[in-house]
C-alpha cells in the first residue's frame, strides 16, 4: 500500500499550529523499579503495523530496561548480539564530577576485561568457580565452547537512560500532539511521533558527533532535501518544521520498502542501504538475524527495537501522575514579506533576542548578530502579547530587498561553476557581486561574496492564525543518516 497525505487536510506549513519548548529546568521525579514492572501493562505500538518479532523480543526488553530502569550513572555490561545477557550493572561517578570521565572509562574497561577472561575460561571448559558458574548460567544449557569464545569478543557497555528519558517525556508534551496531527495529515501512524525519544529525547539543541541536529536528528545532507539550511536558518532545529520533513522521509521510506520495521530502520541506516539489505535478505527478521554488510552494526540493527521500547515506556510515563508535561503557550505567527533585520525588529517590537530565539530555534547566530537577515517569507513566531496592529505597522526600514552576502573562502580545486552549483546561484551573479572580469580566475584562499537564496514563495505579508507553542528546556541518533 502506498501512503499518501490525508486528502481532507492541507499539508502546507501555514495552517499547522507550531509549538516550542521554553528553555528551563525541569525537575526529575524519582521513578523506581516499580515503573519497569508496570510496563507490562503499558500500551504498546500497534502490533499489526509494528510487530515485535520473536527474534527481537529480547532486544526490545533490553531497551525497555535501559529507558525505564537503569540510571544514567549505570553502565550495563552486556552481550552485543543478545543484550538480554547482562553480565553486570556498573555504578559510575556522576558526570559532573571533575574526574568522572576518566574514572568511569577505566572502571568500565576493567569490568569488561574481567568478563572477557571469564568467558575465555568457559570456552576452555573450566568450571567450578562461583563466578564462572553464574556467567555460564546466563547462556542456554549445553552452550558450545566456541560460543563462549565468540561472546568474549562481543561484550558491550550501554549507559542507562532513565533520567534522560523522563526529561524527554516532559519536553515532548510541548510537541507530541502537534506532531501526531502532522503525521495524521500525511497518512502515517501516530506512533511514529515517538521517534524523537530514540533520536534525541526531544532535545531541541541535540547535535550528534556526526552533525545530526534537532529532535529528529537530520544530517545536513539529508536535511537539505526536505528543509531550508543556510547561513541564516537551519530548519532541522525547529521541531515542527522538522516533523513535517520527518513525515515526508518516513513516508518515502515506507513507499519504497512496504514495511514499517524496514522504513524505521532506514531512518537510521539510510533508504539505499535498506533497499540493498531487503534485496539481499528479503524480510526484516532475516535482515536483523543475518545481514552484516557495510555499516549495518549494533545501532542500526537495534533501531527498530529501541523505537518499540520507547513507544511503550513513553506512553506509560505520559499517564503518570508524578510527571508534569510541558504545556503550550499561545503565540502569534507572522510571515515576513521581505528580508528583515533582527536587531531592528527586536527594537521595534521591544523584545529581547532571547525571547525570539526561544520561539524560533531555526534562526542561527548570524541573524541575531546582524550578519544575515531573517529570510523573506520566514514564518516568525512571537509572543501572543504582540498585537496584530503592531505587526501590520512594522517600519519599512526593518525590511531589505535581498539577503546579505555570505563570505566563502575559495578552496583548492574550486571554480566558479562548482561554487555556483554548490550554493544554487548563477555564475553571472557571482561575477557581478564580486566584480570579477569574465576571464578572471579565482585562487585558493580568496574570499567571495555569495548571496543566500530565500524560499521561493509569494511575498505578500501574511499573519498566520495564533499558534499554541510549548516552551520549556531540553539534552542523538542517528545520523538520521536517514
Tab-separated table of C-alpha atoms in Angstrom:
chain	number	residue	atom	x	y	z
A	1	UNK	CA	0.000	0.000	0.000
A	2	UNK	CA	1.315	3.426	-0.925
A	3	UNK	CA	0.918	6.098	1.735
A	4	UNK	CA	-0.484	9.462	0.645
A	5	UNK	CA	-1.461	12.509	2.720
A	6	UNK	CA	-4.981	12.838	4.090
A	7	UNK	CA	-6.879	14.397	1.201
A	8	UNK	CA	-9.186	16.336	3.523
A	9	UNK	CA	-6.424	18.314	5.171
A	10	UNK	CA	-3.781	20.667	3.812
A	11	UNK	CA	-0.122	19.892	4.442
A	12	UNK	CA	1.066	23.487	3.989
A	13	UNK	CA	3.077	24.932	6.836
A	14	UNK	CA	0.718	27.909	7.200
A	15	UNK	CA	-2.233	26.041	8.651
A	16	UNK	CA	-0.441	23.888	11.164
A	17	UNK	CA	-0.092	25.318	14.680
A	18	UNK	CA	3.508	25.489	15.778
A	19	UNK	CA	4.884	24.567	19.202
A	20	UNK	CA	8.049	25.421	21.062
A	21	UNK	CA	9.512	24.249	24.305
A	22	UNK	CA	10.575	27.049	26.651
A	23	UNK	CA	14.043	26.505	27.985
A	24	UNK	CA	14.002	25.969	31.701
A	25	UNK	CA	14.949	23.496	34.333
A	26	UNK	CA	12.613	20.589	34.769
A	27	UNK	CA	12.530	18.665	37.993
A	28	UNK	CA	13.152	14.952	37.598
A	29	UNK	CA	10.906	12.932	39.843
A	30	UNK	CA	12.032	9.680	41.302
A	31	UNK	CA	10.890	6.710	39.194
A	32	UNK	CA	11.742	3.412	40.811
A	33	UNK	CA	11.989	-0.133	39.615
A	34	UNK	CA	8.211	-0.351	40.014
A	35	UNK	CA	7.945	1.560	36.746
A	36	UNK	CA	9.638	-1.218	34.833
A	37	UNK	CA	7.448	-3.863	36.444
A	38	UNK	CA	4.353	-1.892	35.473
A	39	UNK	CA	5.413	-1.588	31.863
A	40	UNK	CA	3.921	-4.963	31.061
A	41	UNK	CA	0.532	-3.266	31.364
A	42	UNK	CA	1.505	-0.249	29.260
A	43	UNK	CA	0.145	0.409	25.801
A	44	UNK	CA	2.489	-0.766	23.079
A	45	UNK	CA	2.681	0.197	19.421
A	46	UNK	CA	0.064	-1.261	17.079
A	47	UNK	CA	1.298	-4.872	16.666
A	48	UNK	CA	-0.081	-5.151	13.141
A	49	UNK	CA	1.927	-2.184	11.905
A	50	UNK	CA	4.845	-2.556	14.316
A	51	UNK	CA	5.252	-6.256	15.123
A	52	UNK	CA	7.506	-7.486	17.909
A	53	UNK	CA	9.134	-10.366	16.064
A	54	UNK	CA	10.414	-13.266	18.211
A	55	UNK	CA	13.986	-12.560	17.055
A	56	UNK	CA	13.906	-9.038	18.541
A	57	UNK	CA	11.853	-9.674	21.682
A	58	UNK	CA	14.923	-9.808	23.943
A	59	UNK	CA	16.302	-6.642	22.370
A	60	UNK	CA	13.052	-4.767	22.964
A	61	UNK	CA	13.005	-5.879	26.612
A	62	UNK	CA	16.626	-4.740	26.975
A	63	UNK	CA	15.834	-1.224	25.728
A	64	UNK	CA	12.762	-1.025	27.952
A	65	UNK	CA	15.091	-1.569	30.920
A	66	UNK	CA	17.590	0.987	29.624
A	67	UNK	CA	14.855	3.611	29.264
A	68	UNK	CA	12.925	2.893	32.447
A	69	UNK	CA	15.129	1.110	34.993
A	70	UNK	CA	18.847	1.825	34.642
A	71	UNK	CA	20.168	5.205	35.775
A	72	UNK	CA	22.456	7.415	33.679
A	73	UNK	CA	25.086	6.677	36.319
A	74	UNK	CA	24.974	2.977	35.495
A	75	UNK	CA	26.837	1.160	32.732
A	76	UNK	CA	25.164	-2.076	31.682
A	77	UNK	CA	27.747	-4.643	30.547
A	78	UNK	CA	26.028	-6.971	28.100
A	79	UNK	CA	26.361	-9.234	25.091
A	80	UNK	CA	26.153	-7.271	21.826
A	81	UNK	CA	24.206	-9.923	19.911
A	82	UNK	CA	21.811	-10.848	22.709
A	83	UNK	CA	21.647	-7.797	25.015
A	84	UNK	CA	19.419	-9.673	27.441
A	85	UNK	CA	22.615	-11.424	28.561
A	86	UNK	CA	23.651	-8.829	31.138
A	87	UNK	CA	26.910	-9.584	32.917
A	88	UNK	CA	26.931	-6.626	35.282
A	89	UNK	CA	25.468	-3.198	36.055
A	90	UNK	CA	28.370	-0.929	36.985
A	91	UNK	CA	27.833	2.119	39.201
A	92	UNK	CA	29.591	5.212	37.864
A	93	UNK	CA	30.551	8.659	39.068
A	94	UNK	CA	28.139	11.448	38.207
A	95	UNK	CA	29.248	13.202	35.022
A	96	UNK	CA	29.508	16.491	36.941
A	97	UNK	CA	32.379	15.091	38.989
A	98	UNK	CA	35.751	16.535	37.952
A	99	UNK	CA	37.343	13.173	37.170
A	100	UNK	CA	34.172	11.293	36.165
A	101	UNK	CA	35.039	10.650	32.521
A	102	UNK	CA	38.476	9.136	33.112
A	103	UNK	CA	37.362	7.198	36.210
A	104	UNK	CA	34.257	5.774	34.525
A	105	UNK	CA	36.107	4.750	31.366
A	106	UNK	CA	38.746	2.942	33.423
A	107	UNK	CA	36.156	1.190	35.604
A	108	UNK	CA	34.109	0.028	32.601
A	109	UNK	CA	37.225	-1.251	30.860
A	110	UNK	CA	38.287	-3.243	33.942
A	111	UNK	CA	34.850	-4.860	34.293
A	112	UNK	CA	34.661	-5.744	30.599
A	113	UNK	CA	38.117	-7.301	30.724
A	114	UNK	CA	37.149	-9.332	33.780
A	115	UNK	CA	34.156	-10.847	31.997
A	116	UNK	CA	36.217	-11.368	28.866
A	117	UNK	CA	38.623	-13.518	30.906
A	118	UNK	CA	35.729	-15.442	32.448
A	119	UNK	CA	34.251	-16.213	29.026
A	120	UNK	CA	37.637	-17.369	27.739
A	121	UNK	CA	37.907	-19.751	30.682
A	122	UNK	CA	34.417	-21.079	29.955
A	123	UNK	CA	35.429	-21.648	26.315
A	124	UNK	CA	38.326	-23.744	27.654
A	125	UNK	CA	35.962	-25.942	29.647
A	126	UNK	CA	36.878	-24.580	33.059
A	127	UNK	CA	34.173	-24.568	35.730
A	128	UNK	CA	33.550	-24.843	39.445
A	129	UNK	CA	34.268	-21.271	40.453
A	130	UNK	CA	31.143	-19.417	41.588
A	131	UNK	CA	31.663	-16.505	39.194
A	132	UNK	CA	32.191	-18.856	36.244
A	133	UNK	CA	29.008	-20.726	37.096
A	134	UNK	CA	26.981	-17.517	37.314
A	135	UNK	CA	28.111	-16.342	33.875
A	136	UNK	CA	27.660	-19.821	32.382
A	137	UNK	CA	24.061	-19.850	33.611
A	138	UNK	CA	23.345	-16.692	31.606
A	139	UNK	CA	23.617	-18.837	28.477
A	140	UNK	CA	21.383	-21.750	27.385
A	141	UNK	CA	22.259	-25.207	28.709
A	142	UNK	CA	24.933	-27.110	26.749
A	143	UNK	CA	26.290	-23.936	25.132
A	144	UNK	CA	29.222	-24.862	22.893
A	145	UNK	CA	32.761	-23.707	23.883
A	146	UNK	CA	33.121	-21.667	20.692
A	147	UNK	CA	30.007	-19.679	21.655
A	148	UNK	CA	31.713	-18.551	24.871
A	149	UNK	CA	34.847	-17.702	22.904
A	150	UNK	CA	32.829	-15.592	20.479
A	151	UNK	CA	30.996	-13.918	23.370
A	152	UNK	CA	34.338	-12.859	24.850
A	153	UNK	CA	34.807	-10.565	21.861
A	154	UNK	CA	31.190	-9.448	21.869
A	155	UNK	CA	30.975	-7.520	25.156
A	156	UNK	CA	29.449	-4.057	25.042
A	157	UNK	CA	28.573	-1.358	27.579
A	158	UNK	CA	25.397	0.747	27.483
A	159	UNK	CA	24.673	3.685	29.783
A	160	UNK	CA	21.277	3.763	31.428
A	161	UNK	CA	18.919	6.463	30.138
A	162	UNK	CA	16.129	6.555	32.711
A	163	UNK	CA	16.558	10.196	33.773
A	164	UNK	CA	17.113	11.420	30.213
A	165	UNK	CA	14.045	9.552	29.031
A	166	UNK	CA	11.895	11.086	31.761
A	167	UNK	CA	13.155	14.534	30.778
A	168	UNK	CA	12.343	13.725	27.168
A	169	UNK	CA	8.758	12.788	28.017
A	170	UNK	CA	8.366	16.050	29.937
A	171	UNK	CA	9.713	18.028	26.977
A	172	UNK	CA	7.654	16.043	24.459
A	173	UNK	CA	4.478	17.434	25.977
A	174	UNK	CA	5.261	20.629	24.074
A	175	UNK	CA	5.167	18.941	20.681
A	176	UNK	CA	3.700	15.438	20.700
A	177	UNK	CA	0.067	16.383	19.999
A	178	UNK	CA	1.009	18.648	17.095
A	179	UNK	CA	3.425	16.070	15.675
A	180	UNK	CA	0.735	13.391	15.791
A	181	UNK	CA	-1.579	15.774	13.946
A	182	UNK	CA	1.058	16.337	11.258
A	183	UNK	CA	1.646	12.607	10.854
A	184	UNK	CA	-2.091	12.059	10.564
A	185	UNK	CA	-2.195	14.636	7.747
A	186	UNK	CA	0.487	12.639	5.948
A	187	UNK	CA	-1.428	9.407	6.499
A	188	UNK	CA	1.157	7.996	8.915
A	189	UNK	CA	0.694	6.029	12.171
A	190	UNK	CA	0.640	8.222	15.281
A	191	UNK	CA	3.251	6.010	16.980
A	192	UNK	CA	5.929	7.464	14.694
A	193	UNK	CA	5.639	10.719	16.656
A	194	UNK	CA	7.583	8.959	19.439
A	195	UNK	CA	10.700	8.500	17.285
A	196	UNK	CA	12.481	11.574	18.770
A	197	UNK	CA	12.621	9.716	22.094
A	198	UNK	CA	15.136	7.401	20.411
A	199	UNK	CA	16.906	10.116	18.451
A	200	UNK	CA	17.293	12.935	20.952
A	201	UNK	CA	14.990	12.645	23.968
A	202	UNK	CA	13.132	15.573	22.378
A	203	UNK	CA	16.167	17.792	22.912
A	204	UNK	CA	15.808	20.801	20.607
A	205	UNK	CA	19.535	21.551	20.860
A	206	UNK	CA	20.691	17.977	20.264
A	207	UNK	CA	23.737	17.782	17.999
A	208	UNK	CA	25.468	14.460	17.317
A	209	UNK	CA	29.172	13.968	16.660
A	210	UNK	CA	28.190	13.296	13.048
A	211	UNK	CA	26.471	16.674	12.711
A	212	UNK	CA	22.881	15.407	13.009
A	213	UNK	CA	20.767	18.195	14.516
A	214	UNK	CA	17.466	18.773	16.311
A	215	UNK	CA	14.965	16.407	17.866
A	216	UNK	CA	14.680	14.455	14.594
A	217	UNK	CA	18.468	14.279	14.148
A	218	UNK	CA	18.646	15.036	10.447
A	219	UNK	CA	22.116	15.161	8.963
A	220	UNK	CA	22.836	18.283	6.952
A	221	UNK	CA	22.889	16.364	3.681
A	222	UNK	CA	19.529	14.696	4.238
A	223	UNK	CA	18.025	17.797	5.822
A	224	UNK	CA	18.692	19.862	2.696
A	225	UNK	CA	16.448	17.503	0.729
A	226	UNK	CA	13.468	18.465	2.897
A	227	UNK	CA	14.229	21.771	4.631
A	228	UNK	CA	15.936	25.140	4.343
A	229	UNK	CA	19.501	25.091	5.676
A	230	UNK	CA	21.859	28.016	5.129
A	231	UNK	CA	23.834	30.667	6.985
A	232	UNK	CA	20.680	32.269	8.403
A	233	UNK	CA	18.326	29.338	9.008
A	234	UNK	CA	18.617	25.668	9.915
A	235	UNK	CA	15.119	24.220	9.980
A	236	UNK	CA	16.400	20.949	11.422
A	237	UNK	CA	16.385	22.810	14.745
A	238	UNK	CA	12.663	23.590	14.509
A	239	UNK	CA	10.765	20.597	15.997
A	240	UNK	CA	7.591	21.196	13.995
A	241	UNK	CA	9.120	22.068	10.631
A	242	UNK	CA	11.465	19.092	11.033
A	243	UNK	CA	8.466	16.911	11.975
A	244	UNK	CA	6.963	17.594	8.550
A	245	UNK	CA	10.294	16.717	6.975
A	246	UNK	CA	10.457	13.502	9.031
A	247	UNK	CA	6.908	12.638	7.964
A	248	UNK	CA	7.872	13.008	4.303
A	249	UNK	CA	11.048	10.988	4.795
A	250	UNK	CA	9.278	8.173	6.640
A	251	UNK	CA	6.508	8.136	4.050
A	252	UNK	CA	9.111	7.912	1.273
A	253	UNK	CA	10.851	5.065	3.113
A	254	UNK	CA	7.609	3.137	3.548
A	255	UNK	CA	6.522	3.602	-0.053
A	256	UNK	CA	9.810	2.063	-1.178
A	257	UNK	CA	10.167	-0.664	1.476
A	258	UNK	CA	6.478	-1.530	2.198
A	259	UNK	CA	7.230	-2.348	5.840
A	260	UNK	CA	7.331	-0.120	8.918
A	261	UNK	CA	10.136	-2.079	10.619
A	262	UNK	CA	12.240	-1.568	7.475
A	263	UNK	CA	11.146	2.055	7.000
A	264	UNK	CA	12.025	2.926	10.594
A	265	UNK	CA	15.387	1.176	10.353
A	266	UNK	CA	16.035	3.107	7.133
A	267	UNK	CA	15.583	6.343	9.114
A	268	UNK	CA	18.829	5.407	10.840
A	269	UNK	CA	20.652	3.334	8.224
A	270	UNK	CA	19.501	5.076	5.066
A	271	UNK	CA	16.997	4.113	2.382
A	272	UNK	CA	19.539	2.905	-0.190
A	273	UNK	CA	21.213	0.705	2.422
A	274	UNK	CA	17.925	-0.862	3.472
A	275	UNK	CA	16.925	-1.480	-0.140
A	276	UNK	CA	20.183	-3.414	-0.579
A	277	UNK	CA	19.551	-5.316	2.651
A	278	UNK	CA	15.993	-6.164	1.623
A	279	UNK	CA	17.171	-7.307	-1.785
A	280	UNK	CA	19.789	-9.498	-0.095
A	281	UNK	CA	17.717	-10.980	2.741
A	282	UNK	CA	14.061	-10.323	1.925
A	283	UNK	CA	12.392	-9.770	5.310
A	284	UNK	CA	13.147	-7.627	8.361
A	285	UNK	CA	13.631	-10.717	10.519
A	286	UNK	CA	16.268	-12.155	8.183
A	287	UNK	CA	17.989	-8.775	7.903
A	288	UNK	CA	18.112	-8.498	11.700
A	289	UNK	CA	19.486	-12.013	12.121
A	290	UNK	CA	21.797	-12.406	9.147
A	291	UNK	CA	22.706	-9.123	7.462
A	292	UNK	CA	26.201	-7.854	8.291
A	293	UNK	CA	27.170	-5.707	5.316
A	294	UNK	CA	28.504	-2.145	5.345
A	295	UNK	CA	27.639	-0.066	8.400
A	296	UNK	CA	24.710	-2.198	9.489
A	297	UNK	CA	26.032	-2.625	13.015
A	298	UNK	CA	24.597	-2.527	16.536
A	299	UNK	CA	22.922	0.906	16.248
A	300	UNK	CA	21.063	0.190	13.012
A	301	UNK	CA	20.227	-3.393	13.987
A	302	UNK	CA	18.665	-2.200	17.244
A	303	UNK	CA	16.971	0.967	15.996
A	304	UNK	CA	13.538	-0.599	15.476
A	305	UNK	CA	13.758	-2.408	18.832
A	306	UNK	CA	14.593	0.905	20.514
A	307	UNK	CA	11.604	2.526	18.840
A	308	UNK	CA	9.216	-0.176	20.098
A	309	UNK	CA	10.609	0.128	23.619
A	310	UNK	CA	10.437	3.935	23.529
A	311	UNK	CA	6.770	3.922	22.488
A	312	UNK	CA	5.873	1.597	25.340
A	313	UNK	CA	7.849	3.408	28.041
A	314	UNK	CA	6.785	6.881	26.880
A	315	UNK	CA	3.085	6.002	26.803
A	316	UNK	CA	3.353	4.675	30.338
A	317	UNK	CA	5.103	7.809	31.584
A	318	UNK	CA	2.573	10.062	29.868
A	319	UNK	CA	-0.090	8.546	32.115
A	320	UNK	CA	1.961	9.049	35.270
A	321	UNK	CA	0.510	11.434	37.837
A	322	UNK	CA	4.041	12.225	39.021
A	323	UNK	CA	5.148	13.920	35.815
A	324	UNK	CA	4.047	17.370	34.720
A	325	UNK	CA	4.436	17.604	30.963
A	326	UNK	CA	5.326	20.867	29.239
A	327	UNK	CA	2.245	22.927	28.407
A	328	UNK	CA	1.639	25.017	25.289
A	329	UNK	CA	1.581	28.795	25.350
A	330	UNK	CA	-0.177	30.911	22.757
A	331	UNK	CA	1.961	32.734	20.238
A	332	UNK	CA	1.404	34.810	17.151
A	333	UNK	CA	2.916	33.751	13.813
A	334	UNK	CA	3.857	36.272	11.159
A	335	UNK	CA	5.190	35.531	7.684
A	336	UNK	CA	7.754	38.161	6.781
A	337	UNK	CA	7.045	39.913	3.476
A	338	UNK	CA	10.740	40.538	2.849
A	339	UNK	CA	14.205	40.077	4.353
A	340	UNK	CA	14.324	41.604	7.830
A	341	UNK	CA	16.978	42.875	10.216
A	342	UNK	CA	16.568	41.048	13.526
A	343	UNK	CA	18.241	43.759	15.667
A	344	UNK	CA	15.932	46.371	14.123
A	345	UNK	CA	12.895	44.114	14.521
A	346	UNK	CA	13.689	43.473	18.191
A	347	UNK	CA	13.979	47.210	18.815
A	348	UNK	CA	10.656	47.915	17.148
A	349	UNK	CA	8.805	45.081	18.914
A	350	UNK	CA	10.575	45.803	22.217
A	351	UNK	CA	11.546	42.168	22.570
A	352	UNK	CA	14.874	40.701	23.626
A	353	UNK	CA	16.757	38.436	21.261
A	354	UNK	CA	16.408	35.643	23.811
A	355	UNK	CA	12.610	35.863	23.559
A	356	UNK	CA	12.820	35.487	19.784
A	357	UNK	CA	15.386	32.664	19.969
A	358	UNK	CA	13.218	30.551	22.259
A	359	UNK	CA	10.304	30.644	19.860
A	360	UNK	CA	12.377	30.420	16.662
A	361	UNK	CA	15.115	27.799	17.201
A	362	UNK	CA	15.771	27.540	13.450
A	363	UNK	CA	17.252	31.059	13.324
A	364	UNK	CA	21.050	30.928	13.541
A	365	UNK	CA	23.514	33.266	15.323
A	366	UNK	CA	24.344	35.376	12.203
A	367	UNK	CA	20.711	36.543	12.180
A	368	UNK	CA	20.968	37.845	15.730
A	369	UNK	CA	24.392	39.441	15.282
A	370	UNK	CA	23.179	41.229	12.158
A	371	UNK	CA	25.467	39.418	9.731
A	372	UNK	CA	22.431	37.929	7.971
A	373	UNK	CA	18.806	38.969	7.609
A	374	UNK	CA	15.829	36.850	8.570
A	375	UNK	CA	14.883	35.271	5.215
A	376	UNK	CA	11.983	36.505	3.161
A	377	UNK	CA	8.771	34.525	3.798
A	378	UNK	CA	10.126	33.149	7.080
A	379	UNK	CA	7.301	32.265	9.483
A	380	UNK	CA	8.316	34.212	12.585
A	381	UNK	CA	6.826	33.170	15.922
A	382	UNK	CA	6.231	35.892	18.506
A	383	UNK	CA	4.694	36.216	21.975
A	384	UNK	CA	0.905	36.496	21.962
A	385	UNK	CA	1.278	39.935	23.545
A	386	UNK	CA	2.380	41.348	20.182
A	387	UNK	CA	-0.748	42.820	18.611
A	388	UNK	CA	-1.846	42.427	15.014
A	389	UNK	CA	-1.759	46.188	14.613
A	390	UNK	CA	1.880	46.260	15.722
A	391	UNK	CA	2.807	43.663	13.110
A	392	UNK	CA	0.903	45.465	10.372
A	393	UNK	CA	2.895	48.646	11.002
A	394	UNK	CA	6.466	47.357	11.057
A	395	UNK	CA	8.578	50.211	9.623
A	396	UNK	CA	9.905	49.845	6.094
A	397	UNK	CA	13.418	50.402	7.462
A	398	UNK	CA	13.299	46.923	9.047
A	399	UNK	CA	12.942	45.252	5.649
A	400	UNK	CA	15.502	44.755	2.882
A	401	UNK	CA	15.115	43.646	-0.722
A	402	UNK	CA	17.819	40.989	-0.566
A	403	UNK	CA	19.896	38.835	1.753
A	404	UNK	CA	23.304	39.947	2.922
A	405	UNK	CA	26.120	38.322	1.031
A	406	UNK	CA	27.711	35.300	2.647
A	407	UNK	CA	31.539	35.123	2.566
A	408	UNK	CA	33.137	31.989	1.131
A	409	UNK	CA	36.836	31.149	1.191
A	410	UNK	CA	37.874	29.509	-2.069
A	411	UNK	CA	39.358	26.035	-1.630
A	412	UNK	CA	41.832	24.168	-3.769
A	413	UNK	CA	40.029	22.699	-6.786
A	414	UNK	CA	37.147	25.214	-6.650
A	415	UNK	CA	35.990	27.112	-9.711
A	416	UNK	CA	33.088	29.491	-10.305
A	417	UNK	CA	30.955	26.733	-11.785
A	418	UNK	CA	31.357	24.394	-8.795
A	419	UNK	CA	30.778	27.214	-6.282
A	420	UNK	CA	27.692	28.454	-8.127
A	421	UNK	CA	26.304	24.910	-8.247
A	422	UNK	CA	27.042	24.358	-4.534
A	423	UNK	CA	25.070	27.437	-3.483
A	424	UNK	CA	22.408	27.256	-6.186
A	425	UNK	CA	23.239	30.621	-7.740
A	426	UNK	CA	24.187	31.626	-11.264
A	427	UNK	CA	27.781	32.154	-12.366
A	428	UNK	CA	26.873	35.613	-13.648
A	429	UNK	CA	25.516	36.637	-10.244
A	430	UNK	CA	28.807	35.564	-8.644
A	431	UNK	CA	30.780	37.552	-11.205
A	432	UNK	CA	28.638	40.681	-10.739
A	433	UNK	CA	28.596	40.553	-6.927
A	434	UNK	CA	32.364	40.095	-6.697
A	435	UNK	CA	33.143	42.432	-9.606
A	436	UNK	CA	35.087	39.780	-11.451
A	437	UNK	CA	36.048	40.046	-15.096
A	438	UNK	CA	34.644	37.456	-17.485
A	439	UNK	CA	38.049	35.851	-17.823
A	440	UNK	CA	39.231	36.447	-14.268
A	441	UNK	CA	40.328	33.310	-12.433
A	442	UNK	CA	39.980	32.604	-8.723
A	443	UNK	CA	42.553	31.121	-6.363
A	444	UNK	CA	42.585	29.190	-3.080
A	445	UNK	CA	42.194	31.471	-0.074
A	446	UNK	CA	40.313	34.157	-1.969
A	447	UNK	CA	37.117	35.421	-0.299
A	448	UNK	CA	34.000	35.549	-2.465
A	449	UNK	CA	30.608	37.002	-1.576
A	450	UNK	CA	27.726	34.592	-2.106
A	451	UNK	CA	24.065	35.616	-1.767
A	452	UNK	CA	21.862	33.281	0.256
A	453	UNK	CA	18.803	32.094	-1.602
A	454	UNK	CA	15.462	32.531	0.145
A	455	UNK	CA	12.479	30.234	-0.207
A	456	UNK	CA	10.538	30.751	-3.404
A	457	UNK	CA	7.135	31.698	-2.061
A	458	UNK	CA	4.673	34.526	-2.509
A	459	UNK	CA	5.955	37.632	-0.759
A	460	UNK	CA	2.763	39.333	0.339
A	461	UNK	CA	2.563	39.893	4.105
A	462	UNK	CA	0.578	37.327	5.996
A	463	UNK	CA	-0.269	36.930	9.665
A	464	UNK	CA	-0.909	33.290	10.426
A	465	UNK	CA	-3.556	32.323	12.913
A	466	UNK	CA	-2.393	32.162	16.508
A	467	UNK	CA	-0.396	29.061	17.309
A	468	UNK	CA	-0.123	27.128	20.537
A	469	UNK	CA	3.538	26.888	21.442
A	470	UNK	CA	5.013	24.970	24.253
A	471	UNK	CA	8.027	26.285	25.920
A	472	UNK	CA	10.496	24.529	28.182
A	473	UNK	CA	14.018	23.096	28.359
A	474	UNK	CA	15.693	20.028	26.935
A	475	UNK	CA	19.577	17.397	26.156
A	476	UNK	CA	21.322	11.858	19.062
A	477	UNK	CA	20.984	9.418	16.997
A	478	UNK	CA	21.034	8.692	14.013
A	479	UNK	CA	22.611	10.158	11.737
A	480	UNK	CA	19.418	10.123	10.943
A	481	UNK	CA	21.518	9.245	8.306
A	482	UNK	CA	18.153	8.748	7.040
